[in-house]
């Protein structure tokens, strides 16, 4: 990009005669690189171009990391869903005895950072479809840690040698060994009994690892897989538009005649003007993207936008973002003032999203049972899976107090619920003799409330 620097001079000659024409002094400047004067734009374009140009990723997990780091739509959706794993409670009433309850309480409240484990596992399931952890513990203390392993550096092997081939005709279908950083000096190998591998949609999933070995049914399927092309197309379009807009925007720097009013000799005026221009050019080219130059009053900068008919890519980018929301099952508003925003959608879309999140939570619940069981196993406490406390996630779509009151009232008035059952719905203490249902009750329900209606909101159709 070339920036013309124009200085207009109306000075006097040595003889004191005012020049009939102003001197127009123009100086072309070559930039070190495009976007040099745009704050941070060079770095942004360079980073996002990697998604399009770089094919040297060891596996898809590395590409998924880049996608998550650079795309705010992806990052926001993953963060919103992963934080739902933090709303939980452990129901110790299902535990068989006090010994089991106390062991699990110490594990979750004192030994492990249990909240962080759940949130990180939910995030990894969203991004990679897999979460791999190493059990760390002793027979005296039980589990002492769950060490998170980087998914992109994990290789899963069966009993065959590390150098043997595994293609679609003879894939790896049984996980017997987990290898961390295979082929490196820091390579580590773990038997499957020391690994907690949480995965989703794995049963019929084909996966090629970084060693070009084909596996079937042992790696979880990432939802990001179907977004690779969409994300690349999104940033290809955005970067091209940025480059086009930058190329069609010119910058003029004008040196006012007041800079050389005190000089009478035209040659000296020209030398002074050249010196000022060189100083301005050197200053601009030495700036970082986040710096702003400060010049004297006689130096002014003017931006002229020459864009005329650049294609509008707004609808295309919105379609790509809608694809992202659909794949990650985060609802978005389709129309209106909040069009495109997440978690502010219609009842149907919210229900669809809640079902997907509950599915992820159920996978986490199964993994937590394995963690509890492994802890008790190390402590040599006899147990079965049914003897363990239950991890209960808080409801994603909670009822309002009005909804709860309506449900309890209708159930009790119709003789479906006992008084104590109705009180339990409302979170109230039970009453003595309240285990009897109302006989012959018939509720006058009237018109039922609309779905998702707010407390105190009147019906627009009411007269």
Short mmCIF file of C-alpha atoms in Angstrom, two decimals:
data_model
loop_
_atom_site.label_atom_id
_atom_site.label_comp_id
_atom_site.label_asym_id
_atom_site.label_seq_id
_atom_site.Cartn_x
_atom_site.Cartn_y
_atom_site.Cartn_z
CA UNK A 1 0.00 0.00 0.00
CA UNK A 2 1.34 3.48 -0.91
CA UNK A 3 0.41 6.57 1.08
CA UNK A 4 0.83 9.95 -0.65
CA UNK A 5 2.12 12.75 1.59
CA UNK A 6 1.08 16.12 0.17
CA UNK A 7 2.43 19.45 1.38
CA UNK A 8 1.10 22.73 0.03
CA UNK A 9 3.41 25.72 0.31
CA UNK A 10 2.65 29.38 -0.30
CA UNK A 11 5.89 31.00 0.86
CA UNK A 12 7.90 34.01 -0.33
CA UNK A 13 11.03 34.16 -2.45
CA UNK A 14 14.24 35.93 -1.50
CA UNK A 15 13.04 39.08 -3.30
CA UNK A 16 9.89 39.18 -1.17
CA UNK A 17 7.56 38.34 -4.08
CA UNK A 18 4.79 35.97 -3.21
CA UNK A 19 4.71 32.91 -5.44
CA UNK A 20 1.82 32.90 -7.83
CA UNK A 21 1.26 29.17 -7.44
CA UNK A 22 1.49 27.12 -4.26
CA UNK A 23 4.18 24.47 -4.33
CA UNK A 24 2.67 20.98 -4.19
CA UNK A 25 5.11 18.57 -2.66
CA UNK A 26 4.17 14.92 -2.83
CA UNK A 27 6.18 12.04 -1.44
CA UNK A 28 5.28 8.36 -1.99
CA UNK A 29 5.91 6.08 0.99
CA UNK A 30 6.34 2.32 0.86
CA UNK A 31 4.99 0.31 3.79
CA UNK A 32 6.89 -2.50 5.38
CA UNK A 33 3.82 -4.72 5.24
CA UNK A 34 0.05 -4.44 4.71
CA UNK A 35 -2.14 -3.45 7.68
CA UNK A 36 0.86 -1.77 9.36
CA UNK A 37 -1.24 1.21 10.40
CA UNK A 38 -4.23 -0.81 11.57
CA UNK A 39 -4.17 -1.64 15.26
CA UNK A 40 -3.47 -5.36 15.68
CA UNK A 41 -4.90 -6.20 12.24
CA UNK A 42 -1.71 -7.73 10.91
CA UNK A 43 -1.54 -10.24 13.76
CA UNK A 44 -5.24 -11.08 13.50
CA UNK A 45 -5.08 -11.76 9.77
CA UNK A 46 -1.89 -13.77 10.14
CA UNK A 47 -3.41 -15.95 12.87
CA UNK A 48 -6.68 -16.67 11.09
CA UNK A 49 -4.93 -17.35 7.78
CA UNK A 50 -3.38 -20.41 9.45
CA UNK A 51 -6.81 -22.04 9.48
CA UNK A 52 -6.91 -21.74 5.69
CA UNK A 53 -3.28 -22.19 4.66
CA UNK A 54 -1.75 -24.52 7.24
CA UNK A 55 -2.34 -28.22 6.60
CA UNK A 56 0.57 -29.36 8.76
CA UNK A 57 -1.51 -30.24 11.82
CA UNK A 58 -0.51 -33.54 13.42
CA UNK A 59 -4.17 -34.39 13.97
CA UNK A 60 -7.59 -32.78 13.97
CA UNK A 61 -7.31 -31.96 17.67
CA UNK A 62 -4.62 -29.33 16.94
CA UNK A 63 -6.88 -27.74 14.35
CA UNK A 64 -9.77 -27.73 16.83
CA UNK A 65 -7.57 -25.85 19.33
CA UNK A 66 -6.87 -23.14 16.75
CA UNK A 67 -10.54 -22.89 15.82
CA UNK A 68 -11.55 -22.50 19.46
CA UNK A 69 -8.85 -19.91 20.14
CA UNK A 70 -9.69 -17.67 17.17
CA UNK A 71 -13.46 -17.92 16.77
CA UNK A 72 -15.56 -16.10 19.40
CA UNK A 73 -18.77 -17.88 18.37
CA UNK A 74 -17.21 -21.27 19.06
CA UNK A 75 -15.52 -20.14 22.25
CA UNK A 76 -18.67 -18.58 23.68
CA UNK A 77 -20.83 -21.62 22.92
CA UNK A 78 -18.31 -24.05 24.42
CA UNK A 79 -17.85 -21.91 27.53
CA UNK A 80 -21.61 -21.55 28.07
CA UNK A 81 -22.24 -25.29 27.81
CA UNK A 82 -19.21 -26.36 29.87
CA UNK A 83 -20.24 -24.13 32.78
CA UNK A 84 -23.50 -26.07 33.12
CA UNK A 85 -21.41 -28.87 34.66
CA UNK A 86 -20.75 -26.66 37.68
CA UNK A 87 -24.36 -26.80 38.90
CA UNK A 88 -24.53 -30.12 40.69
CA UNK A 89 -25.00 -31.82 44.03
CA UNK A 90 -24.07 -35.25 45.35
CA UNK A 91 -26.94 -37.28 46.78
CA UNK A 92 -25.38 -39.31 49.58
CA UNK A 93 -28.69 -40.94 50.49
CA UNK A 94 -28.10 -43.51 47.74
CA UNK A 95 -24.81 -44.63 49.34
CA UNK A 96 -24.91 -48.03 51.01
CA UNK A 97 -23.17 -47.15 54.26
CA UNK A 98 -21.36 -44.45 56.19
CA UNK A 99 -17.92 -45.72 55.16
CA UNK A 100 -18.68 -45.19 51.48
CA UNK A 101 -20.28 -41.78 52.11
CA UNK A 102 -17.30 -40.50 54.07
CA UNK A 103 -14.76 -41.77 51.51
CA UNK A 104 -16.57 -40.06 48.63
CA UNK A 105 -17.05 -36.86 50.65
CA UNK A 106 -13.33 -36.58 51.36
CA UNK A 107 -12.53 -37.29 47.68
CA UNK A 108 -14.86 -34.64 46.24
CA UNK A 109 -14.54 -31.94 48.91
CA UNK A 110 -10.95 -32.20 50.10
CA UNK A 111 -8.78 -34.25 47.72
CA UNK A 112 -9.87 -33.37 44.16
CA UNK A 113 -10.77 -30.07 42.57
CA UNK A 114 -14.02 -31.71 41.60
CA UNK A 115 -15.69 -28.61 40.10
CA UNK A 116 -12.77 -28.01 37.75
CA UNK A 117 -12.71 -31.67 36.73
CA UNK A 118 -16.38 -31.58 35.70
CA UNK A 119 -16.12 -28.26 33.81
CA UNK A 120 -12.92 -29.27 31.99
CA UNK A 121 -14.38 -32.65 31.05
CA UNK A 122 -17.50 -31.03 29.64
CA UNK A 123 -15.35 -28.61 27.63
CA UNK A 124 -13.18 -31.38 26.20
CA UNK A 125 -16.25 -33.42 25.26
CA UNK A 126 -17.58 -30.41 23.36
CA UNK A 127 -14.29 -29.67 21.57
CA UNK A 128 -12.60 -33.05 21.10
CA UNK A 129 -15.35 -35.54 21.89
CA UNK A 130 -12.82 -37.04 24.33
CA UNK A 131 -11.40 -36.33 27.76
CA UNK A 132 -8.42 -38.42 28.91
CA UNK A 133 -7.29 -38.48 32.55
CA UNK A 134 -4.66 -40.47 34.46
CA UNK A 135 -5.62 -41.98 37.82
CA UNK A 136 -3.11 -41.08 40.55
CA UNK A 137 -3.45 -42.70 43.96
CA UNK A 138 -2.29 -45.11 46.65
CA UNK A 139 -3.83 -47.99 48.54
CA UNK A 140 -3.67 -45.96 51.76
CA UNK A 141 -5.29 -42.71 50.56
CA UNK A 142 -7.20 -43.87 47.51
CA UNK A 143 -7.26 -41.46 44.58
CA UNK A 144 -5.14 -38.39 45.18
CA UNK A 145 -5.42 -36.77 41.74
CA UNK A 146 -6.95 -36.99 38.28
CA UNK A 147 -4.21 -35.83 35.94
CA UNK A 148 -5.62 -34.36 32.71
CA UNK A 149 -3.66 -35.55 29.65
CA UNK A 150 -3.48 -33.52 26.39
CA UNK A 151 -5.79 -35.28 23.95
CA UNK A 152 -3.77 -34.26 20.89
CA UNK A 153 -0.68 -36.09 22.25
CA UNK A 154 -2.45 -39.37 23.09
CA UNK A 155 -2.21 -42.56 21.00
CA UNK A 156 -4.40 -45.60 21.73
CA UNK A 157 -2.95 -49.02 20.93
CA UNK A 158 -3.98 -52.64 21.26
CA UNK A 159 -1.64 -55.60 21.75
CA UNK A 160 0.13 -55.17 18.40
CA UNK A 161 3.57 -53.53 18.20
CA UNK A 162 3.94 -49.80 17.90
CA UNK A 163 5.36 -50.06 14.37
CA UNK A 164 2.72 -52.40 13.00
CA UNK A 165 0.18 -50.96 10.58
CA UNK A 166 -3.50 -50.48 11.30
CA UNK A 167 -5.72 -49.67 8.32
CA UNK A 168 -9.44 -49.90 7.64
CA UNK A 169 -9.13 -53.64 6.93
CA UNK A 170 -7.45 -54.24 10.30
CA UNK A 171 -8.18 -51.26 12.58
CA UNK A 172 -7.52 -50.90 16.30
CA UNK A 173 -10.80 -51.78 17.97
CA UNK A 174 -9.69 -52.57 21.55
CA UNK A 175 -7.93 -50.03 23.78
CA UNK A 176 -5.22 -51.77 25.81
CA UNK A 177 -2.50 -49.12 26.07
CA UNK A 178 -2.46 -45.32 26.10
CA UNK A 179 0.78 -43.74 24.89
CA UNK A 180 1.61 -40.11 25.62
CA UNK A 181 3.91 -38.31 23.12
CA UNK A 182 4.66 -41.44 21.13
CA UNK A 183 8.14 -41.50 19.58
CA UNK A 184 9.42 -38.57 21.66
CA UNK A 185 12.07 -38.65 24.35
CA UNK A 186 9.38 -38.00 26.97
CA UNK A 187 7.18 -40.88 25.80
CA UNK A 188 5.07 -42.52 28.52
CA UNK A 189 2.85 -45.58 28.34
CA UNK A 190 -0.10 -46.36 30.61
CA UNK A 191 -2.25 -49.49 30.84
CA UNK A 192 -5.93 -48.98 30.24
CA UNK A 193 -6.81 -49.60 33.92
CA UNK A 194 -4.93 -46.42 34.89
CA UNK A 195 -6.82 -44.22 32.41
CA UNK A 196 -10.23 -42.57 32.68
CA UNK A 197 -11.30 -41.98 29.07
CA UNK A 198 -14.58 -40.09 28.74
CA UNK A 199 -15.94 -40.07 25.20
CA UNK A 200 -19.10 -39.37 23.25
CA UNK A 201 -20.57 -40.95 20.09
CA UNK A 202 -17.71 -43.41 19.85
CA UNK A 203 -19.33 -46.73 18.96
CA UNK A 204 -19.18 -46.37 15.16
CA UNK A 205 -16.56 -43.64 14.90
CA UNK A 206 -13.58 -44.04 12.56
CA UNK A 207 -10.53 -42.06 13.65
CA UNK A 208 -7.02 -41.75 12.19
CA UNK A 209 -4.45 -40.82 14.82
CA UNK A 210 -1.25 -38.82 14.37
CA UNK A 211 0.62 -42.02 13.45
CA UNK A 212 -1.80 -42.69 10.55
CA UNK A 213 -3.24 -45.71 12.35
CA UNK A 214 -6.95 -46.32 11.88
CA UNK A 215 -9.11 -46.94 14.92
CA UNK A 216 -12.77 -47.87 15.18
CA UNK A 217 -15.05 -47.42 18.16
CA UNK A 218 -12.43 -46.32 20.71
CA UNK A 219 -12.15 -42.56 20.06
CA UNK A 220 -15.10 -40.24 20.66
CA UNK A 221 -16.46 -38.14 17.80
CA UNK A 222 -15.94 -34.37 18.00
CA UNK A 223 -18.71 -32.04 16.91
CA UNK A 224 -16.05 -29.70 15.56
CA UNK A 225 -15.33 -32.12 12.70
CA UNK A 226 -18.24 -30.84 10.62
CA UNK A 227 -17.18 -27.22 11.28
CA UNK A 228 -13.69 -27.39 9.76
CA UNK A 229 -14.75 -26.23 6.31
CA UNK A 230 -17.27 -23.70 7.65
CA UNK A 231 -14.71 -22.00 9.90
CA UNK A 232 -12.11 -21.88 7.14
CA UNK A 233 -14.62 -20.38 4.72
CA UNK A 234 -15.70 -17.85 7.36
CA UNK A 235 -12.22 -16.47 7.97
CA UNK A 236 -11.25 -16.64 4.31
CA UNK A 237 -14.20 -14.37 3.57
CA UNK A 238 -13.44 -12.05 6.49
CA UNK A 239 -9.73 -11.72 5.69
CA UNK A 240 -10.40 -11.06 2.02
CA UNK A 241 -12.87 -8.34 2.93
CA UNK A 242 -10.40 -6.75 5.37
CA UNK A 243 -7.67 -6.74 2.71
CA UNK A 244 -10.04 -5.28 0.11
CA UNK A 245 -11.26 -2.53 2.42
CA UNK A 246 -7.73 -1.67 3.45
CA UNK A 247 -6.59 -1.46 -0.16
CA UNK A 248 -9.43 0.91 -1.03
CA UNK A 249 -8.78 3.25 1.90
CA UNK A 250 -6.12 5.94 1.37
CA UNK A 251 -4.39 8.10 3.90
CA UNK A 252 -3.19 11.65 3.16
CA UNK A 253 -0.79 13.54 5.37
CA UNK A 254 -0.71 17.30 4.77
CA UNK A 255 2.09 19.63 5.88
CA UNK A 256 0.69 23.13 6.43
CA UNK A 257 2.64 26.17 5.15
CA UNK A 258 2.99 27.41 8.72
CA UNK A 259 5.80 24.85 9.08
CA UNK A 260 8.03 26.93 6.75
CA UNK A 261 6.66 30.49 7.11
CA UNK A 262 9.82 31.57 8.87
CA UNK A 263 12.04 30.41 5.99
CA UNK A 264 12.57 32.77 3.02
CA UNK A 265 14.78 30.68 0.75
CA UNK A 266 12.70 28.30 -1.45
CA UNK A 267 15.51 25.70 -1.41
CA UNK A 268 15.61 25.78 2.37
CA UNK A 269 11.83 25.53 2.43
CA UNK A 270 12.01 22.40 0.31
CA UNK A 271 14.72 20.88 2.49
CA UNK A 272 12.73 21.64 5.61
CA UNK A 273 9.60 20.12 4.10
CA UNK A 274 11.53 17.00 3.06
CA UNK A 275 12.93 16.68 6.58
CA UNK A 276 9.46 16.92 8.14
CA UNK A 277 8.07 14.34 5.73
CA UNK A 278 10.92 11.93 6.43
CA UNK A 279 10.32 12.31 10.15
CA UNK A 280 6.61 11.62 9.72
CA UNK A 281 7.30 8.56 7.57
CA UNK A 282 9.89 7.16 9.98
CA UNK A 283 7.53 7.69 12.90
CA UNK A 284 4.62 5.93 11.23
CA UNK A 285 6.67 2.97 10.08
CA UNK A 286 8.18 2.46 13.54
CA UNK A 287 4.81 2.26 15.27
CA UNK A 288 3.32 -0.94 16.59
CA UNK A 289 -0.26 -1.77 15.75
CA UNK A 290 -1.54 -0.48 19.09
CA UNK A 291 0.33 2.86 19.07
CA UNK A 292 -0.97 6.27 17.94
CA UNK A 293 1.39 8.97 16.58
CA UNK A 294 1.47 12.52 17.97
CA UNK A 295 2.47 15.21 15.45
CA UNK A 296 2.75 19.03 15.53
CA UNK A 297 -0.28 21.16 14.61
CA UNK A 298 0.97 21.75 11.06
CA UNK A 299 0.82 17.98 10.34
CA UNK A 300 -2.69 16.66 9.65
CA UNK A 301 -3.80 13.16 8.72
CA UNK A 302 -6.86 12.57 6.56
CA UNK A 303 -8.46 9.23 5.70
CA UNK A 304 -10.41 8.95 2.46
CA UNK A 305 -12.65 5.93 2.00
CA UNK A 306 -12.84 4.98 -1.68
CA UNK A 307 -14.90 1.84 -1.21
CA UNK A 308 -17.77 1.72 -3.66
CA UNK A 309 -19.24 -1.72 -4.30
CA UNK A 310 -17.62 -4.22 -1.95
CA UNK A 311 -19.87 -7.31 -1.70
CA UNK A 312 -21.78 -7.57 1.55
CA UNK A 313 -20.82 -10.80 3.34
CA UNK A 314 -22.98 -10.25 6.41
CA UNK A 315 -25.61 -12.85 5.50
CA UNK A 316 -22.93 -15.41 4.61
CA UNK A 317 -21.14 -14.97 7.94
CA UNK A 318 -24.45 -15.15 9.79
CA UNK A 319 -25.22 -18.45 8.05
CA UNK A 320 -21.84 -19.82 9.09
CA UNK A 321 -22.43 -18.75 12.69
CA UNK A 322 -25.85 -20.40 12.53
CA UNK A 323 -24.13 -23.62 11.41
CA UNK A 324 -21.80 -23.36 14.39
CA UNK A 325 -24.73 -22.93 16.77
CA UNK A 326 -26.58 -25.85 15.18
CA UNK A 327 -23.63 -28.24 15.42
CA UNK A 328 -22.87 -27.28 19.01
CA UNK A 329 -26.59 -27.36 19.78
CA UNK A 330 -26.73 -23.84 21.20
CA UNK A 331 -30.00 -22.16 20.12
CA UNK A 332 -29.98 -18.80 18.34
CA UNK A 333 -32.74 -16.30 17.59
CA UNK A 334 -33.79 -16.52 13.95
CA UNK A 335 -35.34 -13.06 13.54
CA UNK A 336 -36.08 -9.81 15.28
CA UNK A 337 -33.96 -7.43 17.29
CA UNK A 338 -31.92 -10.21 18.95
CA UNK A 339 -31.33 -12.12 15.72
CA UNK A 340 -28.20 -14.25 15.97
CA UNK A 341 -27.79 -14.13 19.74
CA UNK A 342 -27.34 -17.40 21.62
CA UNK A 343 -29.39 -18.75 24.54
CA UNK A 344 -32.26 -16.39 23.77
CA UNK A 345 -34.20 -18.55 21.39
CA UNK A 346 -37.65 -20.06 21.10
CA UNK A 347 -39.00 -22.71 23.44
CA UNK A 348 -38.49 -25.49 20.87
CA UNK A 349 -34.85 -24.59 20.26
CA UNK A 350 -34.18 -24.26 23.99
CA UNK A 351 -35.67 -27.68 24.63
CA UNK A 352 -33.55 -29.16 21.85
CA UNK A 353 -30.43 -27.59 23.34
CA UNK A 354 -31.30 -28.72 26.87
CA UNK A 355 -31.67 -32.32 25.72
CA UNK A 356 -28.20 -32.22 24.15
CA UNK A 357 -26.66 -30.79 27.33
CA UNK A 358 -28.41 -33.40 29.48
CA UNK A 359 -26.91 -36.08 27.23
CA UNK A 360 -23.41 -34.72 27.87
CA UNK A 361 -24.14 -34.57 31.58
CA UNK A 362 -25.26 -38.20 31.61
CA UNK A 363 -21.92 -39.20 30.04
CA UNK A 364 -20.15 -37.25 32.78
CA UNK A 365 -22.31 -38.96 35.38
CA UNK A 366 -21.19 -42.39 34.19
CA UNK A 367 -17.55 -41.27 34.32
CA UNK A 368 -17.96 -39.95 37.88
CA UNK A 369 -19.26 -43.36 38.97
CA UNK A 370 -16.05 -44.91 37.62
CA UNK A 371 -14.00 -42.36 39.58
CA UNK A 372 -15.91 -43.15 42.79
CA UNK A 373 -15.52 -46.87 42.20
CA UNK A 374 -11.78 -46.60 41.52
CA UNK A 375 -11.33 -44.62 44.74
CA UNK A 376 -13.15 -47.23 46.82
CA UNK A 377 -11.29 -50.01 45.04
CA UNK A 378 -7.93 -48.52 46.04
CA UNK A 379 -9.16 -48.17 49.62
CA UNK A 380 -10.31 -51.83 49.51
CA UNK A 381 -13.90 -50.91 50.36
CA UNK A 382 -16.32 -53.54 49.07
CA UNK A 383 -19.04 -52.05 46.90
CA UNK A 384 -21.19 -52.34 43.80
CA UNK A 385 -22.14 -49.56 41.40
CA UNK A 386 -25.61 -49.35 42.94
CA UNK A 387 -24.02 -48.62 46.35
CA UNK A 388 -22.42 -45.35 45.21
CA UNK A 389 -23.72 -41.81 45.86
CA UNK A 390 -25.41 -40.16 42.89
CA UNK A 391 -24.18 -37.07 41.08
CA UNK A 392 -27.24 -34.93 40.31
CA UNK A 393 -27.00 -31.96 37.95
CA UNK A 394 -29.32 -29.06 38.56
CA UNK A 395 -32.10 -28.68 35.95
CA UNK A 396 -31.14 -26.52 32.99
CA UNK A 397 -34.70 -25.27 32.48
CA UNK A 398 -35.96 -24.44 35.95
CA UNK A 399 -39.61 -23.85 36.75
CA UNK A 400 -40.71 -20.48 38.06
CA UNK A 401 -42.37 -20.33 41.46
CA UNK A 402 -45.70 -19.73 39.74
CA UNK A 403 -45.28 -22.89 37.63
CA UNK A 404 -44.46 -24.95 40.73
CA UNK A 405 -47.48 -23.59 42.60
CA UNK A 406 -49.78 -24.31 39.66
CA UNK A 407 -48.43 -27.86 39.30
CA UNK A 408 -48.74 -28.61 43.01
CA UNK A 409 -52.24 -27.11 43.24
CA UNK A 410 -53.59 -28.99 40.22
CA UNK A 411 -52.06 -32.28 41.37
CA UNK A 412 -53.40 -32.00 44.93
CA UNK A 413 -56.85 -30.66 43.98
CA UNK A 414 -57.40 -33.53 41.54
CA UNK A 415 -56.36 -36.16 44.08
CA UNK A 416 -53.26 -37.10 42.11
CA UNK A 417 -50.74 -35.91 44.73
CA UNK A 418 -50.81 -36.13 48.49
CA UNK A 419 -50.45 -32.96 50.54
CA UNK A 420 -46.87 -33.83 51.44
CA UNK A 421 -45.98 -34.47 47.79
CA UNK A 422 -47.39 -31.09 46.87
CA UNK A 423 -45.45 -29.45 49.71
CA UNK A 424 -42.26 -31.16 48.52
CA UNK A 425 -42.70 -29.58 45.07
CA UNK A 426 -42.87 -26.18 46.78
CA UNK A 427 -39.87 -26.92 49.00
CA UNK A 428 -41.99 -26.76 52.17
CA UNK A 429 -41.77 -29.09 55.21
CA UNK A 430 -44.12 -32.03 55.36
CA UNK A 431 -47.15 -32.07 57.66
CA UNK A 432 -48.25 -34.86 59.93
CA UNK A 433 -51.04 -36.86 58.33
CA UNK A 434 -50.36 -35.35 54.93
CA UNK A 435 -49.85 -38.67 53.12
CA UNK A 436 -53.54 -38.98 52.20
CA UNK A 437 -54.83 -37.92 48.79
CA UNK A 438 -57.83 -35.61 48.51
CA UNK A 439 -60.95 -37.63 47.77
CA UNK A 440 -63.33 -36.55 45.03
CA UNK A 441 -61.36 -33.43 44.32
CA UNK A 442 -61.86 -31.63 41.07
CA UNK A 443 -59.70 -28.67 40.22
CA UNK A 444 -61.15 -25.62 38.55
CA UNK A 445 -58.08 -25.06 36.40
CA UNK A 446 -59.53 -22.56 33.95
CA UNK A 447 -57.22 -21.62 31.12
CA UNK A 448 -53.75 -23.12 31.52
CA UNK A 449 -50.79 -20.69 31.44
CA UNK A 450 -48.81 -20.34 28.27
CA UNK A 451 -45.47 -22.07 27.97
CA UNK A 452 -42.55 -19.93 29.21
CA UNK A 453 -44.91 -17.25 30.52
CA UNK A 454 -43.39 -14.90 33.07
CA UNK A 455 -44.61 -14.32 36.60
CA UNK A 456 -47.31 -11.62 36.67
CA UNK A 457 -47.42 -11.27 32.88
CA UNK A 458 -50.94 -10.77 31.60
CA UNK A 459 -52.29 -12.44 28.50
CA UNK A 460 -52.36 -10.06 25.57
CA UNK A 461 -55.72 -11.48 24.55
CA UNK A 462 -57.36 -10.73 27.90
CA UNK A 463 -60.14 -8.18 27.67
#
